[in-house]
Each structure stands twice: as structure tokens, then as C-alpha cells.
PDB file of C-alpha atoms in Angstrom:
ATOM      1  CA  UNK A  26      77.899 -76.345   7.888  1.00 90.00           C
ATOM      2  CA  UNK A  27      77.123 -77.336   4.545  1.00 87.00           C
ATOM      3  CA  UNK A  28      80.886 -78.650   4.074  1.00 91.00           C
ATOM      4  CA  UNK A  29      80.108 -80.755   7.118  1.00 94.00           C
ATOM      5  CA  UNK A  30      76.748 -82.038   6.159  1.00 91.00           C
ATOM      6  CA  UNK A  31      74.424 -79.785   8.886  1.00 93.00           C
ATOM      7  CA  UNK A  32      71.879 -78.255   7.071  1.00 91.00           C
ATOM      8  CA  UNK A  33      71.073 -74.646   8.611  1.00 94.00           C
ATOM      9  CA  UNK A  34      67.959 -73.495   9.986  1.00 95.00           C
ATOM     10  CA  UNK A  35      66.114 -70.092  10.145  1.00 95.00           C
ATOM     11  CA  UNK A  36      68.156 -69.401  12.982  1.00 96.00           C
ATOM     12  CA  UNK A  37      71.617 -69.996  11.307  1.00 96.00           C
ATOM     13  CA  UNK A  38      70.507 -67.415   8.562  1.00 97.00           C
ATOM     14  CA  UNK A  39      69.552 -64.851  11.520  1.00 96.00           C
ATOM     15  CA  UNK A  40      72.983 -65.164  12.391  1.00 96.00           C
ATOM     16  CA  UNK A  41      74.827 -65.252   9.168  1.00 96.00           C
ATOM     17  CA  UNK A  42      72.342 -61.888   7.788  1.00 96.00           C
ATOM     18  CA  UNK A  43      73.467 -60.109  11.087  1.00 93.00           C
ATOM     19  CA  UNK A  44      76.926 -60.718  10.361  1.00 93.00           C
ATOM     20  CA  UNK A  45      76.696 -59.642   6.470  1.00 94.00           C
ATOM     21  CA  UNK A  46      74.942 -56.492   7.641  1.00 91.00           C
ATOM     22  CA  UNK A  47      77.814 -55.436  10.406  1.00 85.00           C
ATOM     23  CA  UNK A  48      80.704 -56.514   7.577  1.00 88.00           C
ATOM     24  CA  UNK A  49      79.118 -54.517   4.866  1.00 88.00           C
ATOM     25  CA  UNK A  50      78.331 -57.900   2.619  1.00 94.00           C
ATOM     26  CA  UNK A  51      75.592 -56.692   0.579  1.00 95.00           C
ATOM     27  CA  UNK A  52      75.789 -59.089  -2.256  1.00 96.00           C
ATOM     28  CA  UNK A  53      76.413 -62.082  -0.065  1.00 96.00           C
ATOM     29  CA  UNK A  54      73.734 -61.155   2.446  1.00 96.00           C
ATOM     30  CA  UNK A  55      71.143 -60.871  -0.679  1.00 96.00           C
ATOM     31  CA  UNK A  56      72.546 -64.223  -2.114  1.00 96.00           C
ATOM     32  CA  UNK A  57      71.811 -65.640   1.398  1.00 96.00           C
ATOM     33  CA  UNK A  58      68.580 -64.439   1.649  1.00 96.00           C
ATOM     34  CA  UNK A  59      67.290 -65.898  -1.547  1.00 95.00           C
ATOM     35  CA  UNK A  60      69.233 -69.407  -0.777  1.00 94.00           C
ATOM     36  CA  UNK A  61      67.098 -69.712   2.086  1.00 94.00           C
ATOM     37  CA  UNK A  62      64.058 -70.135   0.074  1.00 92.00           C
ATOM     38  CA  UNK A  63      65.577 -71.470  -2.811  1.00 93.00           C
ATOM     39  CA  UNK A  64      68.146 -73.785  -1.345  1.00 91.00           C
ATOM     40  CA  UNK A  65      66.770 -75.062   1.682  1.00 92.00           C
ATOM     41  CA  UNK A  66      62.886 -74.190   1.352  1.00 93.00           C
ATOM     42  CA  UNK A  67      62.915 -72.206   4.597  1.00 95.00           C
ATOM     43  CA  UNK A  68      60.074 -69.376   4.884  1.00 95.00           C
ATOM     44  CA  UNK A  69      61.937 -66.152   5.998  1.00 94.00           C
ATOM     45  CA  UNK A  70      60.466 -64.413   9.385  1.00 95.00           C
ATOM     46  CA  UNK A  71      60.243 -61.016  10.431  1.00 95.00           C
ATOM     47  CA  UNK A  72      63.934 -61.238  11.969  1.00 95.00           C
ATOM     48  CA  UNK A  73      65.146 -62.039   8.635  1.00 96.00           C
ATOM     49  CA  UNK A  74      63.597 -59.206   7.072  1.00 96.00           C
ATOM     50  CA  UNK A  75      65.061 -57.087   9.963  1.00 95.00           C
ATOM     51  CA  UNK A  76      68.372 -58.386   9.139  1.00 95.00           C
ATOM     52  CA  UNK A  77      68.078 -57.472   5.322  1.00 96.00           C
ATOM     53  CA  UNK A  78      66.550 -54.035   5.992  1.00 96.00           C
ATOM     54  CA  UNK A  79      69.390 -53.471   8.254  1.00 93.00           C
ATOM     55  CA  UNK A  80      71.995 -54.710   5.686  1.00 95.00           C
ATOM     56  CA  UNK A  81      70.722 -52.577   2.795  1.00 96.00           C
ATOM     57  CA  UNK A  82      70.337 -49.382   5.381  1.00 93.00           C
ATOM     58  CA  UNK A  83      73.871 -49.381   6.413  1.00 90.00           C
ATOM     59  CA  UNK A  84      74.842 -49.695   2.989  1.00 92.00           C
ATOM     60  CA  UNK A  85      73.129 -46.414   1.992  1.00 92.00           C
ATOM     61  CA  UNK A  86      70.745 -48.009  -0.120  1.00 95.00           C
ATOM     62  CA  UNK A  87      67.558 -46.754   1.622  1.00 95.00           C
ATOM     63  CA  UNK A  88      64.938 -46.624  -1.187  1.00 95.00           C
ATOM     64  CA  UNK A  89      65.664 -50.379  -1.223  1.00 96.00           C
ATOM     65  CA  UNK A  90      65.434 -51.065   1.827  1.00 96.00           C
ATOM     66  CA  UNK A  91      62.047 -49.134   2.050  1.00 96.00           C
ATOM     67  CA  UNK A  92      60.752 -51.080  -1.077  1.00 96.00           C
ATOM     68  CA  UNK A  93      61.748 -54.246   1.008  1.00 96.00           C
ATOM     69  CA  UNK A  94      59.522 -53.159   3.837  1.00 97.00           C
ATOM     70  CA  UNK A  95      56.624 -52.470   1.405  1.00 95.00           C
ATOM     71  CA  UNK A  96      56.829 -55.814  -0.147  1.00 95.00           C
ATOM     72  CA  UNK A  97      57.264 -57.820   2.876  1.00 95.00           C
ATOM     73  CA  UNK A  98      54.525 -60.346   2.996  1.00 94.00           C
ATOM     74  CA  UNK A  99      54.152 -60.199   6.737  1.00 94.00           C
ATOM     75  CA  UNK A 100      53.411 -56.925   8.752  1.00 94.00           C
ATOM     76  CA  UNK A 101      56.556 -54.987   9.614  1.00 96.00           C
ATOM     77  CA  UNK A 102      56.825 -54.848  13.410  1.00 95.00           C
ATOM     78  CA  UNK A 103      58.646 -52.244  15.619  1.00 93.00           C
ATOM     79  CA  UNK A 104      62.226 -53.854  15.149  1.00 91.00           C
ATOM     80  CA  UNK A 105      62.012 -53.690  11.273  1.00 95.00           C
ATOM     81  CA  UNK A 106      60.774 -49.879  11.300  1.00 95.00           C
ATOM     82  CA  UNK A 107      63.491 -49.106  14.169  1.00 91.00           C
ATOM     83  CA  UNK A 108      66.558 -50.601  12.128  1.00 90.00           C
ATOM     84  CA  UNK A 109      65.233 -48.597   8.830  1.00 94.00           C
ATOM     85  CA  UNK A 110      64.635 -45.424  11.175  1.00 92.00           C
ATOM     86  CA  UNK A 111      68.671 -45.908  12.187  1.00 88.00           C
ATOM     87  CA  UNK A 112      69.435 -46.127   8.697  1.00 89.00           C
ATOM     88  CA  UNK A 113      67.346 -42.776   7.828  1.00 91.00           C
ATOM     89  CA  UNK A 114      69.183 -41.018  10.547  1.00 86.00           C
ATOM     90  CA  UNK A 115      72.673 -41.817   9.649  1.00 85.00           C
ATOM     91  CA  UNK A 116      72.108 -40.911   5.915  1.00 89.00           C
ATOM     92  CA  UNK A 117      70.286 -37.821   7.318  1.00 88.00           C
ATOM     93  CA  UNK A 118      67.017 -38.172   5.637  1.00 92.00           C
ATOM     94  CA  UNK A 119      64.581 -35.953   7.496  1.00 90.00           C
ATOM     95  CA  UNK A 120      61.471 -37.173   5.326  1.00 92.00           C
ATOM     96  CA  UNK A 121      61.684 -40.765   5.681  1.00 94.00           C
ATOM     97  CA  UNK A 122      62.956 -40.591   9.453  1.00 92.00           C
ATOM     98  CA  UNK A 123      59.655 -38.997  10.130  1.00 94.00           C
ATOM     99  CA  UNK A 124      57.745 -41.331   8.186  1.00 95.00           C
ATOM    100  CA  UNK A 125      59.348 -44.416  10.103  1.00 95.00           C
ATOM    101  CA  UNK A 126      58.832 -42.610  13.786  1.00 93.00           C
ATOM    102  CA  UNK A 127      55.076 -42.138  12.842  1.00 95.00           C
ATOM    103  CA  UNK A 128      54.956 -45.945  11.995  1.00 95.00           C
ATOM    104  CA  UNK A 129      57.035 -46.800  15.156  1.00 94.00           C
ATOM    105  CA  UNK A 130      54.426 -44.745  17.173  1.00 93.00           C
ATOM    106  CA  UNK A 131      51.396 -46.104  15.327  1.00 93.00           C
ATOM    107  CA  UNK A 132      52.773 -49.325  16.529  1.00 94.00           C
ATOM    108  CA  UNK A 133      53.110 -48.610  20.029  1.00 92.00           C
ATOM    109  CA  UNK A 134      51.424 -45.301  20.689  1.00 91.00           C
ATOM    110  CA  UNK A 135      51.997 -45.540  24.274  1.00 89.00           C
ATOM    111  CA  UNK A 136      55.905 -45.776  23.736  1.00 88.00           C
ATOM    112  CA  UNK A 137      57.618 -42.349  25.494  1.00 85.00           C
ATOM    113  CA  UNK A 138      60.673 -43.234  23.467  1.00 84.00           C
ATOM    114  CA  UNK A 139      58.568 -43.077  20.086  1.00 89.00           C
ATOM    115  CA  UNK A 140      56.811 -40.009  21.131  1.00 89.00           C
ATOM    116  CA  UNK A 141      60.082 -38.463  21.818  1.00 85.00           C
ATOM    117  CA  UNK A 142      61.892 -39.596  18.902  1.00 86.00           C
ATOM    118  CA  UNK A 143      59.026 -37.833  16.565  1.00 90.00           C
ATOM    119  CA  UNK A 144      59.245 -34.760  18.773  1.00 89.00           C
ATOM    120  CA  UNK A 145      62.846 -34.643  18.345  1.00 85.00           C
ATOM    121  CA  UNK A 146      62.406 -34.570  14.383  1.00 89.00           C
ATOM    122  CA  UNK A 147      60.251 -32.065  14.650  1.00 90.00           C
ATOM    123  CA  UNK A 148      62.424 -29.866  16.537  1.00 85.00           C
ATOM    124  CA  UNK A 149      65.258 -30.509  13.786  1.00 81.00           C
ATOM    125  CA  UNK A 150      63.380 -28.862  11.542  1.00 84.00           C
ATOM    126  CA  UNK A 151      61.942 -25.877  13.659  1.00 85.00           C
ATOM    127  CA  UNK A 152      58.418 -27.380  13.218  1.00 90.00           C
ATOM    128  CA  UNK A 153      57.778 -26.158  16.843  1.00 89.00           C
ATOM    129  CA  UNK A 154      53.805 -26.796  16.091  1.00 91.00           C
ATOM    130  CA  UNK A 155      54.872 -30.168  15.519  1.00 91.00           C
ATOM    131  CA  UNK A 156      56.722 -30.496  19.145  1.00 89.00           C
ATOM    132  CA  UNK A 157      53.528 -29.224  20.381  1.00 91.00           C
ATOM    133  CA  UNK A 158      51.137 -31.588  18.823  1.00 91.00           C
ATOM    134  CA  UNK A 159      53.182 -34.492  20.210  1.00 90.00           C
ATOM    135  CA  UNK A 160      53.497 -33.298  23.607  1.00 88.00           C
ATOM    136  CA  UNK A 161      49.728 -32.313  23.864  1.00 91.00           C
ATOM    137  CA  UNK A 162      49.173 -35.941  22.883  1.00 90.00           C
ATOM    138  CA  UNK A 163      51.745 -37.448  25.329  1.00 90.00           C
ATOM    139  CA  UNK A 164      49.920 -35.393  27.982  1.00 88.00           C
ATOM    140  CA  UNK A 165      46.452 -36.424  27.145  1.00 87.00           C
ATOM    141  CA  UNK A 166      47.418 -40.092  27.140  1.00 86.00           C
ATOM    142  CA  UNK A 167      49.311 -39.921  30.625  1.00 88.00           C
ATOM    143  CA  UNK A 168      52.754 -40.222  28.822  1.00 85.00           C
ATOM    144  CA  UNK A 169      55.548 -38.542  30.818  1.00 83.00           C
ATOM    145  CA  UNK A 170      58.988 -38.210  29.233  1.00 76.00           C
ATOM    146  CA  UNK A 171      61.554 -39.757  31.498  1.00 76.00           C
ATOM    147  CA  UNK A 172      64.436 -37.655  32.502  1.00 80.00           C
ATOM    148  CA  UNK A 173      68.074 -38.478  31.514  1.00 80.00           C
ATOM    149  CA  UNK A 174      70.014 -39.754  34.040  1.00 83.00           C
ATOM    150  CA  UNK A 175      73.888 -41.170  34.061  1.00 86.00           C
ATOM    151  CA  UNK A 176      75.513 -42.975  36.593  1.00 84.00           C
ATOM    152  CA  UNK A 177      79.224 -43.773  37.253  1.00 83.00           C
ATOM    153  CA  UNK A 178      80.609 -45.495  40.242  1.00 76.00           C
ATOM    154  CA  UNK A 179      84.017 -44.296  41.876  1.00 79.00           C
ATOM    155  CA  UNK A 180      83.867 -43.268  45.462  1.00 72.00           C
ATOM    156  CA  UNK A 181      81.273 -41.706  47.563  1.00 68.00           C
ATOM    157  CA  UNK A 182      82.931 -38.220  47.755  1.00 68.00           C
ATOM    158  CA  UNK A 183      81.220 -35.203  46.591  1.00 69.00           C
ATOM    159  CA  UNK A 184      83.076 -33.349  43.967  1.00 81.00           C
ATOM    160  CA  UNK A 185      80.691 -30.549  42.758  1.00 82.00           C
ATOM    161  CA  UNK A 186      83.156 -27.723  41.979  1.00 87.00           C
ATOM    162  CA  UNK A 187      85.861 -29.964  40.288  1.00 89.00           C
ATOM    163  CA  UNK A 188      83.383 -31.638  38.419  1.00 89.00           C
ATOM    164  CA  UNK A 189      82.309 -28.361  36.900  1.00 90.00           C
ATOM    165  CA  UNK A 190      85.635 -27.167  36.443  1.00 93.00           C
ATOM    166  CA  UNK A 191      86.642 -30.181  34.667  1.00 94.00           C
ATOM    167  CA  UNK A 192      83.755 -29.856  32.361  1.00 92.00           C
ATOM    168  CA  UNK A 193      84.556 -26.318  31.635  1.00 92.00           C
ATOM    169  CA  UNK A 194      88.178 -27.780  30.396  1.00 95.00           C
ATOM    170  CA  UNK A 195      86.222 -30.455  28.229  1.00 95.00           C
ATOM    171  CA  UNK A 196      84.341 -27.810  26.887  1.00 92.00           C
ATOM    172  CA  UNK A 197      87.678 -25.942  25.664  1.00 94.00           C
ATOM    173  CA  UNK A 198      89.381 -28.730  24.763  1.00 95.00           C
ATOM    174  CA  UNK A 199      86.342 -29.877  22.584  1.00 94.00           C
ATOM    175  CA  UNK A 200      86.313 -26.592  20.555  1.00 92.00           C
ATOM    176  CA  UNK A 201      90.460 -26.591  20.644  1.00 95.00           C
ATOM    177  CA  UNK A 202      90.033 -30.119  18.313  1.00 95.00           C
ATOM    178  CA  UNK A 203      87.185 -28.405  15.996  1.00 93.00           C
ATOM    179  CA  UNK A 204      84.031 -29.805  17.821  1.00 92.00           C
ATOM    180  CA  UNK A 205      81.175 -28.319  17.332  1.00 87.00           C
ATOM    181  CA  UNK A 206      78.125 -28.853  18.959  1.00 83.00           C
ATOM    182  CA  UNK A 207      75.031 -30.310  17.481  1.00 79.00           C
ATOM    183  CA  UNK A 208      72.310 -28.021  18.730  1.00 71.00           C
ATOM    184  CA  UNK A 209      69.631 -30.195  16.693  1.00 66.00           C
ATOM    185  CA  UNK A 210      68.934 -32.482  19.771  1.00 61.00           C
ATOM    186  CA  UNK A 211      67.946 -29.540  21.902  1.00 61.00           C
ATOM    187  CA  UNK A 212      64.143 -29.451  21.785  1.00 53.00           C
ATOM    188  CA  UNK A 213      63.741 -25.812  23.605  1.00 51.00           C
ATOM    189  CA  UNK A 214      62.624 -23.247  21.185  1.00 48.00           C
ATOM    190  CA  UNK A 215      65.759 -20.964  22.643  1.00 44.00           C
ATOM    191  CA  UNK A 216      68.889 -19.341  20.894  1.00 47.00           C
ATOM    192  CA  UNK A 217      72.203 -20.796  20.014  1.00 50.00           C
ATOM    193  CA  UNK A 218      74.171 -20.104  23.005  1.00 46.00           C
ATOM    194  CA  UNK A 219      71.288 -21.438  25.597  1.00 47.00           C
ATOM    195  CA  UNK A 220      71.440 -24.325  23.166  1.00 56.00           C
ATOM    196  CA  UNK A 221      75.006 -25.100  23.439  1.00 51.00           C
ATOM    197  CA  UNK A 222      75.040 -24.358  27.481  1.00 53.00           C
ATOM    198  CA  UNK A 223      72.181 -27.050  27.447  1.00 60.00           C
ATOM    199  CA  UNK A 224      74.003 -29.611  25.692  1.00 62.00           C
ATOM    200  CA  UNK A 225      77.167 -28.925  28.051  1.00 65.00           C
ATOM    201  CA  UNK A 226      75.548 -29.723  31.059  1.00 73.00           C
ATOM    202  CA  UNK A 227      73.700 -33.262  29.637  1.00 81.00           C
ATOM    203  CA  UNK A 228      74.062 -35.694  32.454  1.00 86.00           C
ATOM    204  CA  UNK A 229      76.483 -37.811  30.631  1.00 88.00           C
ATOM    205  CA  UNK A 230      79.042 -35.149  30.130  1.00 90.00           C
ATOM    206  CA  UNK A 231      78.749 -34.469  33.953  1.00 90.00           C
ATOM    207  CA  UNK A 232      79.325 -38.375  34.826  1.00 91.00           C
ATOM    208  CA  UNK A 233      82.647 -38.040  32.448  1.00 92.00           C
ATOM    209  CA  UNK A 234      83.756 -35.412  33.870  1.00 93.00           C
ATOM    210  CA  UNK A 235      83.154 -36.743  37.470  1.00 91.00           C
ATOM    211  CA  UNK A 236      85.593 -39.973  35.973  1.00 92.00           C
ATOM    212  CA  UNK A 237      88.210 -37.656  34.496  1.00 93.00           C
ATOM    213  CA  UNK A 238      89.057 -35.859  38.078  1.00 91.00           C
ATOM    214  CA  UNK A 239      88.481 -39.469  40.006  1.00 90.00           C
ATOM    215  CA  UNK A 240      89.890 -41.795  38.121  1.00 91.00           C
ATOM    216  CA  UNK A 241      93.961 -42.429  37.280  1.00 90.00           C
ATOM    217  CA  UNK A 242      94.836 -41.813  33.627  1.00 89.00           C
ATOM    218  CA  UNK A 243      94.852 -45.062  32.386  1.00 86.00           C
ATOM    219  CA  UNK A 244      91.479 -45.925  33.794  1.00 91.00           C
ATOM    220  CA  UNK A 245      88.796 -47.250  31.358  1.00 94.00           C
ATOM    221  CA  UNK A 246      85.452 -45.280  32.059  1.00 93.00           C
ATOM    222  CA  UNK A 247      82.199 -46.668  32.500  1.00 93.00           C
ATOM    223  CA  UNK A 248      78.668 -45.019  32.253  1.00 94.00           C
ATOM    224  CA  UNK A 249      75.280 -46.108  32.506  1.00 93.00           C
ATOM    225  CA  UNK A 250      72.480 -43.772  30.776  1.00 90.00           C
ATOM    226  CA  UNK A 251      68.915 -44.649  31.117  1.00 89.00           C
ATOM    227  CA  UNK A 252      67.972 -43.072  27.671  1.00 85.00           C
ATOM    228  CA  UNK A 253      69.519 -43.395  24.155  1.00 84.00           C
ATOM    229  CA  UNK A 254      72.401 -41.282  23.994  1.00 86.00           C
ATOM    230  CA  UNK A 255      72.067 -38.286  21.761  1.00 83.00           C
ATOM    231  CA  UNK A 256      73.897 -37.298  18.544  1.00 84.00           C
ATOM    232  CA  UNK A 257      75.796 -34.369  20.007  1.00 86.00           C
ATOM    233  CA  UNK A 258      77.063 -36.927  23.140  1.00 89.00           C
ATOM    234  CA  UNK A 259      78.301 -39.525  20.751  1.00 93.00           C
ATOM    235  CA  UNK A 260      80.051 -37.053  18.616  1.00 92.00           C
ATOM    236  CA  UNK A 261      81.795 -35.467  21.322  1.00 93.00           C
ATOM    237  CA  UNK A 262      82.633 -38.649  23.391  1.00 95.00           C
ATOM    238  CA  UNK A 263      84.709 -39.695  20.188  1.00 96.00           C
ATOM    239  CA  UNK A 264      86.658 -36.638  20.085  1.00 96.00           C
ATOM    240  CA  UNK A 265      87.180 -36.639  24.226  1.00 96.00           C
ATOM    241  CA  UNK A 266      88.662 -40.496  24.198  1.00 96.00           C
ATOM    242  CA  UNK A 267      91.215 -39.272  21.867  1.00 96.00           C
ATOM    243  CA  UNK A 268      92.065 -36.018  23.769  1.00 96.00           C
ATOM    244  CA  UNK A 269      92.350 -37.637  27.112  1.00 96.00           C
ATOM    245  CA  UNK A 270      93.462 -41.327  25.635  1.00 96.00           C
ATOM    246  CA  UNK A 271      90.650 -42.980  27.686  1.00 96.00           C
ATOM    247  CA  UNK A 272      88.513 -45.838  26.666  1.00 97.00           C
ATOM    248  CA  UNK A 273      84.872 -44.500  27.252  1.00 96.00           C
ATOM    249  CA  UNK A 274      82.312 -47.258  27.728  1.00 96.00           C
ATOM    250  CA  UNK A 275      79.014 -45.893  27.644  1.00 95.00           C
ATOM    251  CA  UNK A 276      75.728 -48.433  28.382  1.00 93.00           C
ATOM    252  CA  UNK A 277      72.558 -46.558  27.134  1.00 90.00           C
ATOM    253  CA  UNK A 278      69.023 -48.117  26.717  1.00 85.00           C
ATOM    254  CA  UNK A 279      69.839 -50.249  23.549  1.00 80.00           C
ATOM    255  CA  UNK A 280      73.174 -50.901  23.283  1.00 86.00           C
ATOM    256  CA  UNK A 281      77.319 -50.631  24.703  1.00 93.00           C
ATOM    257  CA  UNK A 282      79.280 -47.879  22.936  1.00 95.00           C
ATOM    258  CA  UNK A 283      82.971 -48.387  23.268  1.00 96.00           C
ATOM    259  CA  UNK A 284      85.123 -45.257  22.455  1.00 97.00           C
ATOM    260  CA  UNK A 285      88.760 -45.647  21.871  1.00 97.00           C
ATOM    261  CA  UNK A 286      91.030 -43.036  19.937  1.00 96.00           C
ATOM    262  CA  UNK A 287      88.281 -41.101  18.575  1.00 96.00           C
ATOM    263  CA  UNK A 288      86.373 -44.198  17.228  1.00 95.00           C
ATOM    264  CA  UNK A 289      83.027 -46.173  18.446  1.00 95.00           C
ATOM    265  CA  UNK A 290      82.524 -49.566  17.863  1.00 91.00           C
ATOM    266  CA  UNK A 291      79.112 -48.790  16.664  1.00 86.00           C
ATOM    267  CA  UNK A 292      80.698 -47.180  13.475  1.00 82.00           C
ATOM    268  CA  UNK A 293      78.084 -44.144  13.883  1.00 82.00           C
ATOM    269  CA  UNK A 294      75.160 -46.460  13.486  1.00 76.00           C
ATOM    270  CA  UNK A 295      72.770 -46.962  16.447  1.00 73.00           C
TER     271      UNK A 295
END
């Protein structure tokens, strides 16, 4: 744009900073962020700060991202804190995850997703008093947890028995591939075996089993999930896409995940 005499605006910088974030171009992203003000006299908006937090977070620079949030001249919104939370989750920083979840809940106390998010964090560290506290707050505020539902369209013929047979096969082949269930995503204070069983019957796995018995081998699988997919399903689906040689597309509440040959398009950041 500069070469052709076209002056970039604030939208241009959102695009290039977003691109730098996904490409891991930290140095270039920082240079462009500074150039906005120094080179073009543009004032950074909340969207630009969100891109920078995402950029630094994806690169594992959690402390730098947090310092940027604290130094922002405008109040960080849920998009900024949400980007930072995804970073803390990816790099397994429970303290910062809890901090970001609390900020998100403070901004949107009626958001059931953020309530469940904080509850999940407490459950992962076996802080059941925290889980109970969040549950009571949701009840007092009339917030109900939305049940997880997954859908896939093939035909109208019920095949319950075959679905559960395929589910058992999927579980067996996952274990043979070295997969270990991530039981931290199960909220109930139950033993490990029950947690693994609960994970095995998640709606998205049932939808996948139905697709495997109902479509030919080369058919891409497309699953719609009304909530955000959990860590366990994401890890399992990467392995299953390789085991069964399928392209698996999952549309959850936030984005599309495109699984192929053991890799997801989100690069494990969502």
C-alpha cells in the first residue's frame, strides 16, 4: 500500500496485526503497532490491543501480554481478556487463567459461558468449594448451564446400537494410539474411571460415531456443536482424523476446527 501511495487506516492495521499474530511474526507485529502512531498518526483502538495481546500470547510471552493489558490507555474488554485467556490455557498457566476468567465474569456477570469457564478452572484444580460457589451464584442470578448438543446430518434412520459399537471401537483405537483422556474437563467430583466414561459419551463423540457408520470412507465429516469444544475432544479428534483417514470439520460456538491427518487448523489455540 505504501509502495502504491495508498495510505493505510485503522482497519488496515487490524488486518496486518491479525495476520502477524497467526503467522508468529512478533517483531514485525510490534514494529507495525508502533508505526501506527509514529508513522501515520493513528490512535490504537481496542481491536489493535486485542491483536497485540493475541500476538504476544501465541508466542508464549504471557508476562509481556499481561503488562500490555495493564498499560492500555483504554479499559480492556472481553475480547482482550478472552484472547489472553486462550493464551494462558495454551501455555497451562492456571493462576493467570483464573485471573482472566474473573475479569471476564466481572465484565459480563450474566454470561453463563464465563461462569462455566471459572467453574471449570476450579474443577481442574479440585477446588470443589469454588465450583459450588460459582454454581450457587449462577442459581441466585437465574443463570442456567446450557446442555451440550452436537448435530450431524446423514439420513433419518436411527442406528443407536451401531453408534455405541462404533463408540467402543473409537475408544479402543484411541487407547492403542496412546491417547489419554483429559479428565480435568469433567466437573463432577467422581473417580477417574467414571470421568473417562463421561468423556466417552460426550455428544460430539456420539455424532462422530454416527458419521463413521453412516458415510463412506472418503466422506468429510461435518459436526456442529452449540458450545465450545473441550480440550479432551479436541485432542481425541486430532488422533481420530488420522486413525480413520477422515477430514473432520467441527463448528463450535467460537470457530471452525478443520482436523486432518492428526492436525487441527487452529494449531491448538482457540
